[in-house]
Structure formats: C-alpha cells, structure tokens
mmCIF file of C-alpha atoms in Angstrom:
data_model
loop_
_atom_site.group_PDB
_atom_site.id
_atom_site.type_symbol
_atom_site.label_atom_id
_atom_site.label_comp_id
_atom_site.label_asym_id
_atom_site.label_seq_id
_atom_site.Cartn_x
_atom_site.Cartn_y
_atom_site.Cartn_z
ATOM 1 C CA MET A 388 8.916 -10.500 -10.135
ATOM 2 C CA ARG A 389 9.339 -11.501 -6.503
ATOM 3 C CA GLN A 390 12.550 -9.511 -6.086
ATOM 4 C CA TYR A 391 10.772 -6.262 -7.040
ATOM 5 C CA SER A 392 7.687 -6.769 -4.864
ATOM 6 C CA VAL A 393 9.320 -6.868 -1.426
ATOM 7 C CA SER A 394 11.098 -3.614 -0.646
ATOM 8 C CA PRO A 395 14.318 -3.200 1.340
ATOM 9 C CA GLY A 396 12.156 -1.792 4.141
ATOM 10 C CA ASN A 397 10.057 -4.961 4.130
ATOM 11 C CA PHE A 398 13.218 -7.058 4.468
ATOM 12 C CA ALA A 399 14.477 -4.832 7.297
ATOM 13 C CA GLY A 400 11.128 -5.303 9.038
ATOM 14 C CA GLY A 401 11.449 -9.082 8.930
ATOM 15 C CA LEU A 402 9.581 -10.041 5.749
ATOM 16 C CA SER A 403 11.415 -12.340 3.382
ATOM 17 C CA THR A 404 8.854 -13.243 0.700
ATOM 18 C CA ILE A 405 5.943 -11.734 -1.205
ATOM 19 C CA GLU A 406 3.762 -14.460 0.343
ATOM 20 C CA GLU A 407 4.508 -13.149 3.857
ATOM 21 C CA LYS A 408 3.756 -9.606 2.726
ATOM 22 C CA SER A 409 0.467 -10.725 1.171
ATOM 23 C CA MET A 410 -0.612 -12.558 4.328
ATOM 24 C CA GLY A 411 -0.068 -9.371 6.327
ATOM 25 C CA ALA A 412 -2.195 -7.405 3.878
ATOM 26 C CA LEU A 413 -4.936 -10.032 4.041
ATOM 27 C CA ILE A 414 -5.019 -9.994 7.846
ATOM 28 C CA LYS A 415 -5.199 -6.177 7.931
ATOM 29 C CA SER A 416 -8.157 -6.150 5.518
ATOM 30 C CA GLY A 417 -10.550 -7.458 8.176
ATOM 31 C CA SER A 418 -13.342 -9.994 7.847
ATOM 32 C CA ARG A 419 -15.562 -8.432 5.171
ATOM 33 C CA PRO A 420 -16.058 -10.422 1.980
ATOM 34 C CA ILE A 421 -13.958 -9.396 -1.006
ATOM 35 C CA GLU A 422 -16.190 -7.918 -3.714
ATOM 36 C CA GLY A 423 -13.741 -8.308 -6.579
ATOM 37 C CA VAL A 424 -10.474 -7.175 -8.149
ATOM 38 C CA LEU A 425 -9.953 -3.782 -9.814
ATOM 39 C CA LYS A 426 -7.349 -2.571 -12.277
ATOM 40 C CA VAL A 427 -5.643 0.766 -11.590
ATOM 41 C CA GLY A 428 -7.928 3.659 -12.545
ATOM 42 C CA VAL A 429 -11.176 1.670 -12.410
ATOM 43 C CA LYS A 430 -13.867 2.922 -10.020
ATOM 44 C CA PRO A 431 -15.561 0.202 -7.940
ATOM 45 C CA PRO A 432 -19.158 -0.331 -9.122
ATOM 46 C CA HIS A 433 -20.438 -0.456 -5.526
ATOM 47 C CA ARG A 434 -19.269 -0.223 -1.908
ATOM 48 C CA GLY A 435 -17.254 -2.939 -0.241
ATOM 49 C CA LEU A 436 -13.765 -4.368 0.100
ATOM 50 C CA TRP A 437 -11.967 -4.479 -3.245
ATOM 51 C CA LEU A 438 -8.504 -5.728 -4.147
ATOM 52 C CA LEU A 439 -6.295 -3.739 -6.503
ATOM 53 C CA ASP A 440 -4.383 -5.506 -9.267
ATOM 54 C CA SER A 441 -1.411 -3.222 -9.757
ATOM 55 C CA THR A 442 0.753 -5.831 -11.462
ATOM 56 C CA PRO A 443 3.128 -4.080 -13.854
ATOM 57 C CA ASP A 444 2.633 -4.359 -17.586
ATOM 58 C CA PRO A 445 4.242 -7.564 -18.954
ATOM 59 C CA TYR A 446 6.669 -5.409 -20.927
ATOM 60 C CA TRP A 447 7.548 -3.095 -18.027
ATOM 61 C CA MET A 448 11.214 -4.153 -18.011
ATOM 62 C CA GLN A 449 11.789 -2.725 -21.486
ATOM 63 C CA PHE A 450 11.482 0.783 -20.041
ATOM 64 C CA GLY A 451 13.818 0.129 -17.144
ATOM 65 C CA ILE A 452 13.337 -1.402 -13.736
ATOM 66 C CA THR A 453 10.799 0.400 -11.576
ATOM 67 C CA ASN A 454 10.928 0.411 -7.815
ATOM 68 C CA PRO A 455 7.383 -0.001 -6.472
ATOM 69 C CA ASN A 456 6.950 2.390 -3.576
ATOM 70 C CA ASP A 457 4.313 3.966 -1.346
ATOM 71 C CA ASN A 458 3.963 7.091 -3.510
ATOM 72 C CA GLU A 459 3.141 4.967 -6.544
ATOM 73 C CA GLY A 460 0.677 2.853 -4.564
ATOM 74 C CA LEU A 461 -1.005 5.952 -3.143
ATOM 75 C CA MET A 462 -1.618 7.342 -6.626
ATOM 76 C CA ASP A 463 -2.935 3.943 -7.802
ATOM 77 C CA LEU A 464 -5.533 4.013 -5.009
ATOM 78 C CA VAL A 465 -6.488 7.632 -5.700
ATOM 79 C CA ALA A 466 -6.938 6.742 -9.390
ATOM 80 C CA CYS A 467 -9.560 4.186 -8.270
ATOM 81 C CA HIS A 468 -11.551 6.986 -6.571
ATOM 82 C CA SER A 469 -10.395 6.268 -3.008
ATOM 83 C CA HIS A 470 -11.622 8.960 -0.650
ATOM 84 C CA ILE A 471 -9.037 8.212 2.036
ATOM 85 C CA VAL A 472 -5.937 6.021 2.046
ATOM 86 C CA PHE A 473 -4.708 4.107 5.093
ATOM 87 C CA LEU A 474 -0.962 3.462 5.033
ATOM 88 C CA VAL A 475 0.368 0.890 7.477
ATOM 89 C CA THR A 476 4.030 1.672 8.018
ATOM 90 C CA GLY A 477 6.697 0.886 10.543
ATOM 91 C CA ARG A 478 9.420 3.005 8.979
ATOM 92 C CA ARG A 479 8.282 6.620 9.528
ATOM 93 C CA ASN A 480 7.302 7.056 5.906
ATOM 94 C CA VAL A 481 6.934 10.706 4.890
ATOM 95 C CA VAL A 482 4.623 10.072 1.918
ATOM 96 C CA GLY A 483 1.610 12.366 1.645
ATOM 97 C CA SER A 484 -0.937 13.548 -0.873
ATOM 98 C CA ALA A 485 -2.540 16.847 -1.814
ATOM 99 C CA VAL A 486 -5.425 15.080 -3.569
ATOM 100 C CA ALA A 487 -6.557 12.506 -0.977
ATOM 101 C CA PRO A 488 -6.372 12.333 2.818
ATOM 102 C CA LEU A 489 -3.727 9.910 4.025
ATOM 103 C CA TYR A 490 -3.900 8.296 7.454
ATOM 104 C CA LYS A 491 -0.716 6.565 8.540
ATOM 105 C CA ASN A 492 -1.011 3.657 10.978
ATOM 106 C CA ASN A 493 1.962 2.622 13.046
ATOM 107 C CA GLY A 494 2.194 0.152 15.892
ATOM 108 C CA LYS A 495 5.579 1.359 17.145
ATOM 109 C CA LEU A 496 5.175 3.853 19.975
ATOM 110 C CA SER A 497 8.791 4.987 19.557
ATOM 111 C CA HIS A 498 7.953 6.203 16.039
ATOM 112 C CA LEU A 499 4.943 8.175 17.248
ATOM 113 C CA GLN A 500 6.742 10.143 19.948
ATOM 114 C CA GLY A 501 8.217 13.380 18.674
ATOM 115 C CA HIS A 502 7.083 12.838 15.086
ATOM 116 C CA GLY A 503 4.771 15.844 14.945
ATOM 117 C CA GLY A 504 1.556 14.090 13.974
ATOM 118 C CA GLY A 505 0.145 12.335 10.972
ATOM 119 C CA TYR A 506 0.201 8.911 12.613
ATOM 120 C CA GLY A 507 -2.340 6.807 14.464
ATOM 121 C CA LEU A 508 -1.612 3.923 16.768
#
C-alpha cells in the first residue's frame, strides 16, 4: 500500500514515506480537535475538523492498479459535502472543479509569478 500512497511528485518534493506525508497533513490541519473519521460520500453530522478515510477497497487490485491523484481526492471531498476545497501544492497543479470552489495554496513564490491566478501564498 505504501508504494501507491506517495506520488512521484511527493518524492520529487522530498517526501520518502507515507508517514512523512501524513505528518505534513496533520501540521496543516491546525490545532482544532478532530471530530471523527468519515468514509467517502458521508456528510459530517456537525461542524468541525473531520478526517477522511479514503483507503481503497481491500479488493481494489483485482480491477487494476489505481494511481491516487488530486482529481480523485477532490471528488472524494466534494462527495462528503465540502463547500470549498483547499489544495496545498508545490507543483503547479492544474486540477479544478466545476462543482466546488478550489483554492490552491502554494508557498513557492516562483510558482505564483506569471501563473495567471488561482493560487494563494
């Protein structure tokens, strides 16, 4: 499972394990208490910080290897009734959505210059 959870872009950005990737996600989530864990497509019962369990089906390999990506993750969040999605990216990702606003965060000033918008610093 580990080999499919860290993308080539994550490796290029300096991540080497799913644990490192998870620590980054945890730090970016802030200091609010976690309310619980949701499955894809389940609406949170109340406001707060929720985690999304998007672990593939145990038999997912029988249909071929999937490549988890930002488009798939965006649709998973929209299916849970997200009103806006924040995407933290350092690779100039062009993902977007017609059904939910997407705000891209990027800490690399060189990526923001001349990009034409859609990013926040």
